């Protein structure tokens, strides 16, 4: 009888461990997987006046934007190459207190001139500043595309938020640098448009807007371009990984100008595990095509040791994963040249805001356009709980 009791006691032990195993599986599997934007809602548009003069500078060319949650301010970099004024970024207030973006609620509050390591303004045409990302040290990192025609290298530099003075420079791998033979490196005006820092401030990412010369073709009608995402470790300021990002082929619509352009102008880190929003922007001949994607580095191959994708069988390289989140052409909005994005504050209903900004190219026919969205960012575990318990609200 005792033997029989022992035999029947074994399943009880199993039943005891089953829930523990399930809990361990849920936490190890779901907590490590990708966050996801489960919903997105357009909540308004604002524009700055054309030719707006602020503190003796023309506000325009806003190519990147980053949010300062501590002070509820935004810093937007201008890509003016020193033609209108010295290299600079603007501090903006954007009022989302009513849960939407209203007309005339985007206000410039200051402008900061960038200074080099010697405390001097950058010379005209020396920079093409495109991306900006805020640290937790009262500094910003700023990326510049340089100028291939003049063999001016791209850069990623750290600047003081208050004085605008250069503090540090990140090394750029040689494969990205232009050379006299035009056989390698970035393409002109298709380099480091994007810049984003992970929430834990340990890594910074940038990406080429189009392929390096030695990696493949620039984007053409119906043909995408193989870009590189470049990851830096901010603990030692060194580049450590690169990933392949393939832009979408875009079909021009009434391409009357013949000036098709398409690429990757910005990235936004959503967490510390390699999950992003990406912005792809195309000029299609009649207006702009703008798309938001969810991006994951999970499973993507590190290609930092590959100097040329054309020299290897790139079909065997696993690119980053992409999922279309929103085609902005579906909005009832006349889109301009959207180039920057950032998470903003929590809205009154506790949902997350997202801000996009356009580069007007200092063109009287274009606008500095700000678009606002409400998004819900969820982990797989939260999504599972909502499916199991419909009334669950995290």
CSV table of C-alpha atoms in Angstrom, one decimal:
chain,number,residue,atom,x,y,z
A,1,UNK,CA,0.0,0.0,0.0
A,2,UNK,CA,2.8,2.4,0.8
A,3,UNK,CA,4.4,1.7,-2.6
A,4,UNK,CA,1.1,2.5,-4.3
A,5,UNK,CA,0.8,5.8,-2.4
A,6,UNK,CA,4.3,6.7,-3.4
A,7,UNK,CA,3.5,6.0,-7.1
A,8,UNK,CA,0.4,8.2,-7.0
A,9,UNK,CA,2.3,11.0,-5.1
A,10,UNK,CA,4.6,11.6,-8.1
A,11,UNK,CA,1.9,13.4,-10.2
A,12,UNK,CA,1.2,15.7,-7.3
A,13,UNK,CA,4.8,16.8,-7.4
A,14,UNK,CA,4.5,17.3,-11.2
A,15,UNK,CA,1.4,19.4,-10.7
A,16,UNK,CA,3.2,21.5,-8.2
A,17,UNK,CA,6.0,22.3,-10.6
A,18,UNK,CA,3.9,22.9,-13.7
A,19,UNK,CA,2.7,26.4,-12.8
A,20,UNK,CA,6.3,27.3,-11.8
A,21,UNK,CA,7.6,26.1,-15.1
A,22,UNK,CA,4.9,28.1,-16.9
A,23,UNK,CA,5.7,31.3,-15.0
A,24,UNK,CA,9.4,30.9,-15.6
A,25,UNK,CA,8.7,30.4,-19.3
A,26,UNK,CA,6.5,33.5,-19.5
A,27,UNK,CA,9.0,35.7,-17.8
A,28,UNK,CA,12.1,34.5,-19.7
A,29,UNK,CA,10.4,34.4,-23.1
A,30,UNK,CA,8.1,37.3,-23.1
A,31,UNK,CA,10.1,39.8,-21.1
A,32,UNK,CA,13.1,39.3,-23.5
A,33,UNK,CA,11.1,39.7,-26.7
A,34,UNK,CA,10.3,42.7,-28.8
A,35,UNK,CA,8.2,45.6,-27.6
A,36,UNK,CA,5.5,46.5,-30.0
A,37,UNK,CA,3.6,49.6,-30.9
A,38,UNK,CA,0.1,48.0,-30.8
A,39,UNK,CA,-1.8,51.2,-31.8
A,40,UNK,CA,-1.1,54.6,-33.3
A,41,UNK,CA,-3.5,57.5,-33.6
A,42,UNK,CA,-2.9,60.9,-35.3
A,43,UNK,CA,-3.6,63.7,-32.9
A,44,UNK,CA,-2.8,66.9,-34.8
A,45,UNK,CA,-0.6,69.0,-36.9
A,46,UNK,CA,1.2,72.4,-36.5
A,47,UNK,CA,3.4,74.5,-38.7
A,48,UNK,CA,5.9,77.2,-38.1
A,49,UNK,CA,5.5,80.4,-40.2
A,50,UNK,CA,7.4,80.4,-43.4
A,51,UNK,CA,10.6,82.5,-43.2
A,52,UNK,CA,10.3,82.7,-39.4
A,53,UNK,CA,13.2,84.8,-37.9
A,54,UNK,CA,14.1,84.0,-34.3
A,55,UNK,CA,17.0,85.7,-32.6
A,56,UNK,CA,18.5,86.8,-35.9
A,57,UNK,CA,18.4,83.3,-37.4
A,58,UNK,CA,15.9,81.8,-39.9
A,59,UNK,CA,14.2,78.8,-38.3
A,60,UNK,CA,14.2,76.0,-40.8
A,61,UNK,CA,16.0,72.8,-42.0
A,62,UNK,CA,14.8,70.9,-38.9
A,63,UNK,CA,16.1,67.5,-39.7
A,64,UNK,CA,16.2,65.8,-36.2
A,65,UNK,CA,14.4,66.3,-32.9
A,66,UNK,CA,14.9,64.9,-29.4
A,67,UNK,CA,12.8,65.3,-26.2
A,68,UNK,CA,14.0,66.5,-22.8
A,69,UNK,CA,11.4,64.9,-20.4
A,70,UNK,CA,12.9,66.6,-17.3
A,71,UNK,CA,12.2,70.1,-18.7
A,72,UNK,CA,9.4,69.3,-21.1
A,73,UNK,CA,11.4,70.8,-24.0
A,74,UNK,CA,12.5,69.6,-27.4
A,75,UNK,CA,15.8,70.2,-29.2
A,76,UNK,CA,15.7,70.3,-33.0
A,77,UNK,CA,18.8,70.4,-35.2
A,78,UNK,CA,18.9,72.6,-38.3
A,79,UNK,CA,20.8,71.2,-41.3
A,80,UNK,CA,21.7,74.7,-42.5
A,81,UNK,CA,25.3,74.4,-43.7
A,82,UNK,CA,26.1,77.9,-42.5
A,83,UNK,CA,24.4,79.7,-45.3
A,84,UNK,CA,21.7,81.3,-43.3
A,85,UNK,CA,23.5,81.3,-39.9
A,86,UNK,CA,26.1,79.3,-38.1
A,87,UNK,CA,25.4,75.6,-37.3
A,88,UNK,CA,22.8,75.5,-34.5
A,89,UNK,CA,19.9,73.8,-32.8
A,90,UNK,CA,16.7,75.2,-31.5
A,91,UNK,CA,14.9,74.6,-28.2
A,92,UNK,CA,11.1,74.3,-28.7
A,93,UNK,CA,8.0,74.1,-26.6
A,94,UNK,CA,5.3,71.8,-28.0
A,95,UNK,CA,2.0,71.9,-26.0
A,96,UNK,CA,0.3,68.6,-25.8
A,97,UNK,CA,-1.5,69.3,-22.6
A,98,UNK,CA,-5.0,69.0,-24.2
A,99,UNK,CA,-4.2,65.5,-25.6
A,100,UNK,CA,-3.7,66.8,-29.1
A,101,UNK,CA,-1.5,69.2,-31.1
A,102,UNK,CA,-3.2,72.5,-31.9
A,103,UNK,CA,-2.2,75.2,-34.4
A,104,UNK,CA,0.3,77.7,-33.1
A,105,UNK,CA,1.3,75.6,-30.1
A,106,UNK,CA,4.9,75.0,-31.2
A,107,UNK,CA,7.1,77.9,-29.9
A,108,UNK,CA,10.9,78.4,-30.3
A,109,UNK,CA,12.3,79.5,-26.9
A,110,UNK,CA,16.1,79.6,-27.7
A,111,UNK,CA,18.8,78.9,-30.2
A,112,UNK,CA,22.2,77.4,-29.5
A,113,UNK,CA,25.1,77.9,-31.8
A,114,UNK,CA,27.5,74.9,-32.1
A,115,UNK,CA,31.1,75.5,-31.3
A,116,UNK,CA,34.1,73.3,-32.2
A,117,UNK,CA,36.6,72.0,-29.7
A,118,UNK,CA,38.4,75.4,-29.8
A,119,UNK,CA,35.2,77.3,-29.0
A,120,UNK,CA,34.9,78.6,-32.5
A,121,UNK,CA,31.8,78.5,-34.8
A,122,UNK,CA,32.0,75.9,-37.6
A,123,UNK,CA,32.9,77.4,-40.9
A,124,UNK,CA,30.2,77.6,-43.7
A,125,UNK,CA,29.8,74.3,-45.5
A,126,UNK,CA,31.9,72.5,-42.8
A,127,UNK,CA,28.9,70.7,-41.4
A,128,UNK,CA,25.6,69.3,-42.5
A,129,UNK,CA,24.0,68.6,-39.2
A,130,UNK,CA,21.1,66.1,-39.4
A,131,UNK,CA,20.6,64.1,-36.3
A,132,UNK,CA,20.3,64.9,-32.6
A,133,UNK,CA,20.0,62.8,-29.4
A,134,UNK,CA,19.9,63.9,-25.8
A,135,UNK,CA,22.1,62.2,-23.1
A,136,UNK,CA,21.6,62.2,-19.3
A,137,UNK,CA,24.6,64.5,-18.8
A,138,UNK,CA,23.1,67.8,-20.1
A,139,UNK,CA,24.7,67.2,-23.5
A,140,UNK,CA,23.5,66.2,-27.0
A,141,UNK,CA,25.1,64.1,-29.7
A,142,UNK,CA,24.8,65.5,-33.2
A,143,UNK,CA,25.5,63.8,-36.5
A,144,UNK,CA,26.8,65.5,-39.6
A,145,UNK,CA,26.7,64.1,-43.1
A,146,UNK,CA,29.9,66.0,-44.1
A,147,UNK,CA,30.4,66.8,-47.8
A,148,UNK,CA,31.7,64.0,-50.1
A,149,UNK,CA,32.4,66.5,-52.9
A,150,UNK,CA,34.8,68.4,-50.7
A,151,UNK,CA,36.0,65.2,-48.9
A,152,UNK,CA,34.7,66.5,-45.6
A,153,UNK,CA,34.1,63.6,-43.4
A,154,UNK,CA,30.8,62.9,-41.6
A,155,UNK,CA,30.9,63.1,-37.8
A,156,UNK,CA,29.1,62.3,-34.6
A,157,UNK,CA,30.0,64.7,-31.8
A,158,UNK,CA,28.9,65.5,-28.3
A,159,UNK,CA,28.0,69.1,-27.4
A,160,UNK,CA,27.2,70.9,-24.2
A,161,UNK,CA,23.5,71.6,-24.0
A,162,UNK,CA,24.0,75.0,-22.4
A,163,UNK,CA,27.1,76.4,-24.3
A,164,UNK,CA,26.9,74.4,-27.5
A,165,UNK,CA,30.6,73.6,-27.3
A,166,UNK,CA,32.1,70.4,-28.6
A,167,UNK,CA,33.0,67.9,-25.8
A,168,UNK,CA,33.8,64.6,-27.6
A,169,UNK,CA,34.0,63.0,-31.0
A,170,UNK,CA,33.1,59.4,-31.8
A,171,UNK,CA,35.4,57.6,-34.2
A,172,UNK,CA,33.9,56.8,-37.7
A,173,UNK,CA,34.9,53.4,-39.2
A,174,UNK,CA,37.1,53.8,-42.3
A,175,UNK,CA,34.5,52.1,-44.6
A,176,UNK,CA,32.1,55.1,-44.1
A,177,UNK,CA,34.7,57.8,-45.0
A,178,UNK,CA,34.7,59.2,-48.6
A,179,UNK,CA,37.9,59.0,-50.6
A,180,UNK,CA,39.3,60.6,-53.7
A,181,UNK,CA,38.6,57.6,-55.9
A,182,UNK,CA,34.8,57.7,-55.1
A,183,UNK,CA,35.0,53.9,-54.8
A,184,UNK,CA,34.0,53.6,-51.2
A,185,UNK,CA,32.3,55.5,-48.3
A,186,UNK,CA,29.1,57.5,-47.9
A,187,UNK,CA,27.2,59.0,-50.8
A,188,UNK,CA,26.8,62.8,-50.7
A,189,UNK,CA,23.8,63.9,-48.7
A,190,UNK,CA,22.9,60.3,-48.0
A,191,UNK,CA,24.9,59.6,-44.8
A,192,UNK,CA,24.2,60.0,-41.1
A,193,UNK,CA,20.7,61.5,-41.0
A,194,UNK,CA,19.6,59.5,-38.0
A,195,UNK,CA,20.7,59.4,-34.4
A,196,UNK,CA,19.1,57.8,-31.3
A,197,UNK,CA,20.2,56.8,-27.8
A,198,UNK,CA,18.8,53.8,-25.9
A,199,UNK,CA,16.8,54.6,-22.7
A,200,UNK,CA,19.6,53.3,-20.5
A,201,UNK,CA,22.0,55.7,-22.3
A,202,UNK,CA,24.5,52.9,-22.9
A,203,UNK,CA,24.3,52.8,-26.7
A,204,UNK,CA,23.9,55.3,-29.6
A,205,UNK,CA,22.8,54.3,-33.1
A,206,UNK,CA,23.0,56.1,-36.4
A,207,UNK,CA,22.4,54.8,-40.0
A,208,UNK,CA,23.3,55.7,-43.5
A,209,UNK,CA,20.4,57.1,-45.4
A,210,UNK,CA,21.3,55.0,-48.4
A,211,UNK,CA,23.9,52.4,-49.2
A,212,UNK,CA,27.7,53.0,-49.0
A,213,UNK,CA,29.2,53.1,-52.5
A,214,UNK,CA,30.8,49.7,-52.0
A,215,UNK,CA,27.6,48.2,-50.6
A,216,UNK,CA,25.1,48.7,-53.5
A,217,UNK,CA,23.0,51.2,-55.4
A,218,UNK,CA,21.3,54.3,-54.1
A,219,UNK,CA,17.5,54.1,-54.0
A,220,UNK,CA,15.8,54.4,-57.3
A,221,UNK,CA,12.2,54.2,-58.4
A,222,UNK,CA,11.0,50.7,-57.4
A,223,UNK,CA,14.4,49.8,-56.0
A,224,UNK,CA,15.4,50.0,-52.3
A,225,UNK,CA,18.9,50.6,-50.9
A,226,UNK,CA,20.9,48.5,-48.4
A,227,UNK,CA,21.7,50.9,-45.5
A,228,UNK,CA,23.9,50.2,-42.5
A,229,UNK,CA,22.9,50.8,-38.9
A,230,UNK,CA,25.9,51.6,-36.8
A,231,UNK,CA,26.0,50.9,-33.1
A,232,UNK,CA,28.3,52.6,-30.6
A,233,UNK,CA,29.0,51.7,-27.0
A,234,UNK,CA,28.8,54.9,-25.0
A,235,UNK,CA,30.8,53.4,-22.1
A,236,UNK,CA,33.9,53.6,-24.2
A,237,UNK,CA,32.6,55.7,-27.2
A,238,UNK,CA,33.6,53.0,-29.7
A,239,UNK,CA,31.7,51.5,-32.6
A,240,UNK,CA,31.0,47.9,-32.0
A,241,UNK,CA,28.3,46.5,-34.4
A,242,UNK,CA,26.7,47.2,-37.7
A,243,UNK,CA,23.5,45.8,-39.2
A,244,UNK,CA,21.9,45.7,-42.7
A,245,UNK,CA,18.7,47.8,-43.1
A,246,UNK,CA,17.0,47.5,-46.5
A,247,UNK,CA,14.8,50.4,-47.4
A,248,UNK,CA,11.5,49.8,-49.2
A,249,UNK,CA,11.2,50.2,-53.0
A,250,UNK,CA,8.9,53.1,-53.7
A,251,UNK,CA,6.8,53.6,-56.9
A,252,UNK,CA,6.8,57.2,-58.0
A,253,UNK,CA,3.5,58.9,-58.6
A,254,UNK,CA,3.4,61.2,-61.6
A,255,UNK,CA,7.2,61.7,-61.5
A,256,UNK,CA,7.2,64.9,-63.5
A,257,UNK,CA,10.4,66.3,-62.1
A,258,UNK,CA,12.6,63.2,-62.5
A,259,UNK,CA,14.1,64.0,-59.1
A,260,UNK,CA,13.2,60.8,-57.2
A,261,UNK,CA,14.8,60.5,-53.8
A,262,UNK,CA,14.2,57.9,-51.0
A,263,UNK,CA,16.0,56.8,-47.8
A,264,UNK,CA,16.2,56.3,-44.1
A,265,UNK,CA,16.3,59.8,-42.3
A,266,UNK,CA,15.8,58.7,-38.7
A,267,UNK,CA,15.7,56.0,-36.1
A,268,UNK,CA,14.2,56.0,-32.6
A,269,UNK,CA,15.2,53.5,-29.9
A,270,UNK,CA,12.2,52.1,-28.0
A,271,UNK,CA,14.1,50.0,-25.5
A,272,UNK,CA,17.6,48.7,-24.6
A,273,UNK,CA,17.2,45.4,-26.5
A,274,UNK,CA,17.4,46.6,-30.1
A,275,UNK,CA,13.9,47.7,-31.0
A,276,UNK,CA,13.2,50.9,-32.9
A,277,UNK,CA,10.9,53.0,-34.9
A,278,UNK,CA,12.3,53.9,-38.3
A,279,UNK,CA,11.2,56.7,-40.6
A,280,UNK,CA,11.5,56.2,-44.4
A,281,UNK,CA,10.9,59.2,-46.6
A,282,UNK,CA,10.6,59.5,-50.3
A,283,UNK,CA,10.0,62.3,-52.8
A,284,UNK,CA,7.9,60.7,-55.4
A,285,UNK,CA,7.7,63.5,-58.0
A,286,UNK,CA,4.3,64.7,-56.7
A,287,UNK,CA,4.6,65.1,-52.9
A,288,UNK,CA,6.2,62.9,-50.2
A,289,UNK,CA,5.7,59.3,-49.2
A,290,UNK,CA,6.4,58.9,-45.5
A,291,UNK,CA,6.3,55.5,-43.6
A,292,UNK,CA,6.8,54.5,-40.0
A,293,UNK,CA,8.2,51.0,-39.4
A,294,UNK,CA,8.8,48.9,-36.3
A,295,UNK,CA,12.4,47.5,-36.4
A,296,UNK,CA,14.1,44.7,-34.5
A,297,UNK,CA,17.8,43.8,-34.4
A,298,UNK,CA,16.9,40.3,-33.1
A,299,UNK,CA,18.5,37.7,-35.3
A,300,UNK,CA,20.1,40.2,-37.6
A,301,UNK,CA,23.8,39.6,-38.5
A,302,UNK,CA,26.5,41.8,-37.3
A,303,UNK,CA,28.3,43.0,-40.5
A,304,UNK,CA,30.9,45.4,-39.0
A,305,UNK,CA,33.7,43.2,-40.3
A,306,UNK,CA,32.4,43.3,-43.8
A,307,UNK,CA,33.9,46.3,-45.7
A,308,UNK,CA,31.8,45.7,-48.9
A,309,UNK,CA,28.5,44.0,-49.2
A,310,UNK,CA,29.1,43.7,-53.0
A,311,UNK,CA,32.2,41.7,-52.3
A,312,UNK,CA,30.3,39.0,-50.4
A,313,UNK,CA,27.1,37.0,-51.0
A,314,UNK,CA,24.8,39.4,-49.3
A,315,UNK,CA,21.8,37.0,-49.7
A,316,UNK,CA,23.2,35.1,-46.8
A,317,UNK,CA,23.2,38.2,-44.5
A,318,UNK,CA,20.2,38.4,-42.2
A,319,UNK,CA,18.9,42.1,-42.2
A,320,UNK,CA,17.0,43.7,-39.4
A,321,UNK,CA,13.4,42.8,-39.2
A,322,UNK,CA,10.9,45.4,-40.3
A,323,UNK,CA,7.1,45.8,-40.0
A,324,UNK,CA,5.1,48.6,-41.4
A,325,UNK,CA,3.4,50.6,-38.7
A,326,UNK,CA,1.8,53.4,-40.7
A,327,UNK,CA,1.9,54.8,-44.2
A,328,UNK,CA,1.3,58.5,-43.5
A,329,UNK,CA,-0.2,59.0,-46.9
A,330,UNK,CA,-3.3,57.5,-45.4
A,331,UNK,CA,-3.7,60.5,-43.2
A,332,UNK,CA,-5.8,63.5,-44.3
A,333,UNK,CA,-2.7,65.7,-44.2
A,334,UNK,CA,-0.6,67.3,-46.9
A,335,UNK,CA,2.8,65.8,-46.0
A,336,UNK,CA,6.1,67.8,-46.2
A,337,UNK,CA,9.7,66.5,-46.0
A,338,UNK,CA,9.4,64.6,-42.7
A,339,UNK,CA,12.9,63.8,-41.4
A,340,UNK,CA,12.9,63.6,-37.6
A,341,UNK,CA,11.0,61.8,-34.8
A,342,UNK,CA,11.1,61.5,-31.0
A,343,UNK,CA,8.9,60.2,-28.2
A,344,UNK,CA,7.3,63.1,-26.3
A,345,UNK,CA,5.6,63.2,-22.9
A,346,UNK,CA,2.7,61.1,-21.7
A,347,UNK,CA,-0.6,62.5,-22.7
A,348,UNK,CA,-3.4,63.3,-20.2
A,349,UNK,CA,-4.9,59.8,-20.8
A,350,UNK,CA,-1.4,58.3,-19.9
A,351,UNK,CA,-0.7,57.2,-23.4
A,352,UNK,CA,2.7,57.9,-25.1
A,353,UNK,CA,3.1,60.8,-27.6
A,354,UNK,CA,5.2,60.7,-30.7
A,355,UNK,CA,6.4,63.8,-32.6
A,356,UNK,CA,7.6,64.1,-36.2
A,357,UNK,CA,9.2,67.1,-37.7
A,358,UNK,CA,9.9,68.2,-41.3
A,359,UNK,CA,12.9,69.8,-43.0
A,360,UNK,CA,11.6,72.7,-45.2
A,361,UNK,CA,14.9,73.0,-47.0
A,362,UNK,CA,14.6,76.8,-46.5
A,363,UNK,CA,12.3,76.6,-49.5
A,364,UNK,CA,9.4,79.1,-49.7
A,365,UNK,CA,7.2,76.4,-51.1
A,366,UNK,CA,7.7,74.0,-48.2
A,367,UNK,CA,6.7,74.2,-44.5
A,368,UNK,CA,8.2,73.3,-41.1
A,369,UNK,CA,5.6,70.8,-40.2
A,370,UNK,CA,5.1,69.1,-36.8
A,371,UNK,CA,2.9,66.0,-36.6
A,372,UNK,CA,1.8,64.4,-33.3
A,373,UNK,CA,0.6,60.9,-32.6
A,374,UNK,CA,-0.7,58.8,-29.7
A,375,UNK,CA,0.9,55.4,-29.5
A,376,UNK,CA,0.7,52.4,-27.2
A,377,UNK,CA,3.9,50.5,-26.6
A,378,UNK,CA,3.5,47.0,-25.2
A,379,UNK,CA,5.7,44.0,-24.4
A,380,UNK,CA,4.5,40.5,-25.5
A,381,UNK,CA,3.7,39.7,-21.8
A,382,UNK,CA,1.4,42.7,-21.6
A,383,UNK,CA,-0.3,41.7,-24.8
A,384,UNK,CA,-0.7,38.1,-23.6
A,385,UNK,CA,-2.3,39.3,-20.3
A,386,UNK,CA,-4.7,41.6,-22.2
A,387,UNK,CA,-5.8,38.6,-24.4
A,388,UNK,CA,-6.2,36.3,-21.3
A,389,UNK,CA,-7.9,39.0,-19.2
A,390,UNK,CA,-9.8,41.5,-21.5
A,391,UNK,CA,-10.3,43.9,-18.6
A,392,UNK,CA,-6.6,44.1,-17.8
A,393,UNK,CA,-5.3,47.6,-18.0
A,394,UNK,CA,-1.6,48.1,-17.3
